[in-house]
PDB file of C-alpha atoms in Angstrom:
ATOM      1  CA  MET A  20      80.945 100.707 117.225  1.00 49.00           C
ATOM      2  CA  THR A  21      81.047  97.273 115.351  1.00 50.00           C
ATOM      3  CA  SER A  22      83.843  94.661 115.735  1.00 57.00           C
ATOM      4  CA  PRO A  23      86.900  95.450 113.524  1.00 59.00           C
ATOM      5  CA  GLU A  24      86.061  92.614 111.149  1.00 53.00           C
ATOM      6  CA  GLN A  25      82.808  94.645 110.487  1.00 56.00           C
ATOM      7  CA  ASP A  26      83.803  98.148 110.308  1.00 78.00           C
ATOM      8  CA  SER A  27      83.245  99.294 106.737  1.00 92.00           C
ATOM      9  CA  LEU A  28      84.902 102.393 105.264  1.00 91.00           C
ATOM     10  CA  ASP A  29      81.655 104.090 105.773  1.00 90.00           C
ATOM     11  CA  GLU A  30      81.307 103.097 109.050  1.00 93.00           C
ATOM     12  CA  LEU A  31      84.747 104.331 109.967  1.00 94.00           C
ATOM     13  CA  SER A  32      84.264 107.480 107.941  1.00 93.00           C
ATOM     14  CA  ALA A  33      81.035 108.063 110.095  1.00 94.00           C
ATOM     15  CA  ALA A  34      83.028 107.464 113.364  1.00 95.00           C
ATOM     16  CA  ILE A  35      85.579 110.112 112.126  1.00 95.00           C
ATOM     17  CA  ARG A  36      82.806 112.795 111.301  1.00 94.00           C
ATOM     18  CA  THR A  37      80.955 112.102 114.820  1.00 96.00           C
ATOM     19  CA  PHE A  38      84.219 112.271 116.696  1.00 96.00           C
ATOM     20  CA  ALA A  39      84.996 115.804 115.017  1.00 96.00           C
ATOM     21  CA  ALA A  40      81.437 116.864 115.399  1.00 96.00           C
ATOM     22  CA  GLU A  41      81.363 116.300 119.363  1.00 98.00           C
ATOM     23  CA  ARG A  42      84.277 118.445 119.689  1.00 98.00           C
ATOM     24  CA  ASN A  43      83.321 121.235 117.529  1.00 98.00           C
ATOM     25  CA  TRP A  44      86.442 120.688 114.829  1.00 97.00           C
ATOM     26  CA  GLU A  45      84.361 120.868 111.692  1.00 95.00           C
ATOM     27  CA  PRO A  46      84.934 124.342 110.903  1.00 96.00           C
ATOM     28  CA  PHE A  47      88.576 123.327 110.990  1.00 97.00           C
ATOM     29  CA  HIS A  48      88.265 120.321 108.999  1.00 97.00           C
ATOM     30  CA  THR A  49      88.836 122.071 105.720  1.00 98.00           C
ATOM     31  CA  PRO A  50      90.400 120.055 102.804  1.00 98.00           C
ATOM     32  CA  LYS A  51      93.607 121.912 103.347  1.00 99.00           C
ATOM     33  CA  ASN A  52      93.913 121.423 106.882  1.00 98.00           C
ATOM     34  CA  LEU A  53      93.102 118.004 106.699  1.00 98.00           C
ATOM     35  CA  VAL A  54      95.753 117.249 104.114  1.00 99.00           C
ATOM     36  CA  MET A  55      98.156 119.059 105.777  1.00 99.00           C
ATOM     37  CA  ALA A  56      97.460 117.051 108.891  1.00 98.00           C
ATOM     38  CA  LEU A  57      97.597 113.923 106.668  1.00 99.00           C
ATOM     39  CA  SER A  58     101.195 114.863 105.741  1.00 99.00           C
ATOM     40  CA  VAL A  59     102.278 115.592 109.299  1.00 99.00           C
ATOM     41  CA  GLU A  60     101.019 112.164 110.264  1.00 99.00           C
ATOM     42  CA  ALA A  61     102.512 110.321 107.364  1.00 99.00           C
ATOM     43  CA  SER A  62     105.807 112.099 108.295  1.00 99.00           C
ATOM     44  CA  GLU A  63     105.439 111.040 111.864  1.00 99.00           C
ATOM     45  CA  LEU A  64     105.010 107.482 110.552  1.00 99.00           C
ATOM     46  CA  VAL A  65     108.282 107.987 108.478  1.00 99.00           C
ATOM     47  CA  GLU A  66     110.287 109.217 111.392  1.00 98.00           C
ATOM     48  CA  ILE A  67     109.894 105.628 113.191  1.00 98.00           C
ATOM     49  CA  PHE A  68     111.686 104.090 110.064  1.00 98.00           C
ATOM     50  CA  GLN A  69     113.949 106.541 109.263  1.00 98.00           C
ATOM     51  CA  TRP A  70     117.534 105.580 110.480  1.00 98.00           C
ATOM     52  CA  LEU A  71     116.372 101.787 110.426  1.00 98.00           C
ATOM     53  CA  THR A  72     118.230  99.192 108.500  1.00 98.00           C
ATOM     54  CA  PRO A  73     115.953  97.277 106.233  1.00 98.00           C
ATOM     55  CA  GLU A  74     116.291  94.448 108.593  1.00 98.00           C
ATOM     56  CA  GLN A  75     115.137  96.386 111.404  1.00 98.00           C
ATOM     57  CA  ALA A  76     112.284  97.821 109.695  1.00 98.00           C
ATOM     58  CA  ALA A  77     111.106  94.389 108.764  1.00 98.00           C
ATOM     59  CA  ASN A  78     110.899  93.506 112.271  1.00 98.00           C
ATOM     60  CA  VAL A  79     109.670  96.622 113.580  1.00 98.00           C
ATOM     61  CA  MET A  80     106.607  94.957 114.890  1.00 98.00           C
ATOM     62  CA  ASP A  81     108.631  92.486 117.112  1.00 98.00           C
ATOM     63  CA  ASN A  82     109.011  95.474 119.470  1.00 97.00           C
ATOM     64  CA  PRO A  83     105.769  95.826 121.409  1.00 98.00           C
ATOM     65  CA  GLU A  84     106.428  99.635 122.288  1.00 98.00           C
ATOM     66  CA  VAL A  85     107.447 100.232 118.632  1.00 98.00           C
ATOM     67  CA  GLY A  86     104.902  98.281 117.137  1.00 98.00           C
ATOM     68  CA  GLU A  87     102.278 100.282 119.160  1.00 99.00           C
ATOM     69  CA  HIS A  88     103.766 103.436 118.000  1.00 98.00           C
ATOM     70  CA  VAL A  89     103.644 102.486 114.420  1.00 99.00           C
ATOM     71  CA  ARG A  90      99.915 101.108 114.808  1.00 98.00           C
ATOM     72  CA  GLU A  91      98.992 104.489 116.251  1.00 99.00           C
ATOM     73  CA  GLU A  92     100.662 106.460 113.350  1.00 99.00           C
ATOM     74  CA  VAL A  93      98.822 104.273 110.603  1.00 99.00           C
ATOM     75  CA  ALA A  94      95.752 105.025 112.202  1.00 98.00           C
ATOM     76  CA  ASP A  95      96.405 108.722 112.297  1.00 98.00           C
ATOM     77  CA  VAL A  96      97.062 108.539 108.674  1.00 99.00           C
ATOM     78  CA  PHE A  97      94.145 106.523 107.796  1.00 98.00           C
ATOM     79  CA  ALA A  98      91.856 108.825 110.052  1.00 98.00           C
ATOM     80  CA  TYR A  99      92.844 111.810 108.113  1.00 98.00           C
ATOM     81  CA  LEU A 100      92.442 110.117 104.732  1.00 98.00           C
ATOM     82  CA  LEU A 101      89.146 109.258 105.576  1.00 97.00           C
ATOM     83  CA  GLY A 102      88.665 112.761 106.633  1.00 96.00           C
ATOM     84  CA  VAL A 103      89.847 114.258 103.512  1.00 97.00           C
ATOM     85  CA  CYS A 104      87.846 111.984 101.471  1.00 96.00           C
ATOM     86  CA  GLY A 105      84.773 113.036 103.360  1.00 95.00           C
ATOM     87  CA  VAL A 106      85.145 116.552 103.111  1.00 96.00           C
ATOM     88  CA  LEU A 107      85.867 116.046  99.120  1.00 97.00           C
ATOM     89  CA  GLY A 108      83.173 113.740  98.641  1.00 95.00           C
ATOM     90  CA  ILE A 109      85.581 110.788  97.460  1.00 96.00           C
ATOM     91  CA  ASP A 110      84.475 107.256  97.633  1.00 93.00           C
ATOM     92  CA  LEU A 111      87.927 105.710  98.633  1.00 94.00           C
ATOM     93  CA  ALA A 112      87.154 102.180  97.553  1.00 93.00           C
ATOM     94  CA  GLN A 113      85.877 103.227  94.209  1.00 94.00           C
ATOM     95  CA  ALA A 114      89.088 105.696  93.770  1.00 96.00           C
ATOM     96  CA  LEU A 115      91.216 102.647  94.691  1.00 96.00           C
ATOM     97  CA  ARG A 116      89.530 100.431  92.414  1.00 96.00           C
ATOM     98  CA  ASP A 117      89.790 103.056  89.424  1.00 98.00           C
ATOM     99  CA  LYS A 118      93.314 103.451  90.382  1.00 98.00           C
ATOM    100  CA  LEU A 119      94.122  99.880  90.115  1.00 98.00           C
ATOM    101  CA  VAL A 120      92.546  99.716  86.779  1.00 98.00           C
ATOM    102  CA  LYS A 121      94.910 102.429  85.557  1.00 98.00           C
ATOM    103  CA  ASN A 122      97.870 100.861  86.968  1.00 98.00           C
ATOM    104  CA  ALA A 123      97.048  97.583  85.395  1.00 97.00           C
ATOM    105  CA  LEU A 124      97.034  99.457  82.072  1.00 96.00           C
ATOM    106  CA  LYS A 125     100.096 101.559  82.776  1.00 97.00           C
ATOM    107  CA  TYR A 126     102.269  98.439  84.255  1.00 96.00           C
ATOM    108  CA  PRO A 127     101.082  95.198  82.214  1.00 94.00           C
ATOM    109  CA  THR A 128     101.774  91.925  83.678  1.00 94.00           C
ATOM    110  CA  PRO A 129     105.100  90.801  82.178  1.00 91.00           C
ATOM    111  CA  LYS A 130     105.317  88.061  79.554  1.00 88.00           C
ATOM    112  CA  PRO A 131     106.898  84.994  80.245  1.00 88.00           C
ATOM    113  CA  LEU A 132     110.650  85.180  79.372  1.00 84.00           C
ATOM    114  CA  ALA A 133     110.479  81.543  77.785  1.00 74.00           C
TER     115      ALA A 133
END
């Protein structure tokens, strides 16, 4: 695998597919199962922040153990998101670009008050 600075979405997606293929998990990586797993992992990330104050949440990465837990859950969410996109044939980067265009139209830049 390349250095983190060089990893593209395609390379990361390929790494996820290879990881699953080497373990014969492909039959289980259906859109439904992957979306459900994505939801579970997102909930595990939410759980870390559930009872924190806004200040504690803003400083969560200051604690090495908790910070590592956050990084792991973020990685799990991202891995399942890439998996979902892979099985559904979604170009994640293009989908995000398209959504940003829609959001810009829906939420235009506010005009200056004065």
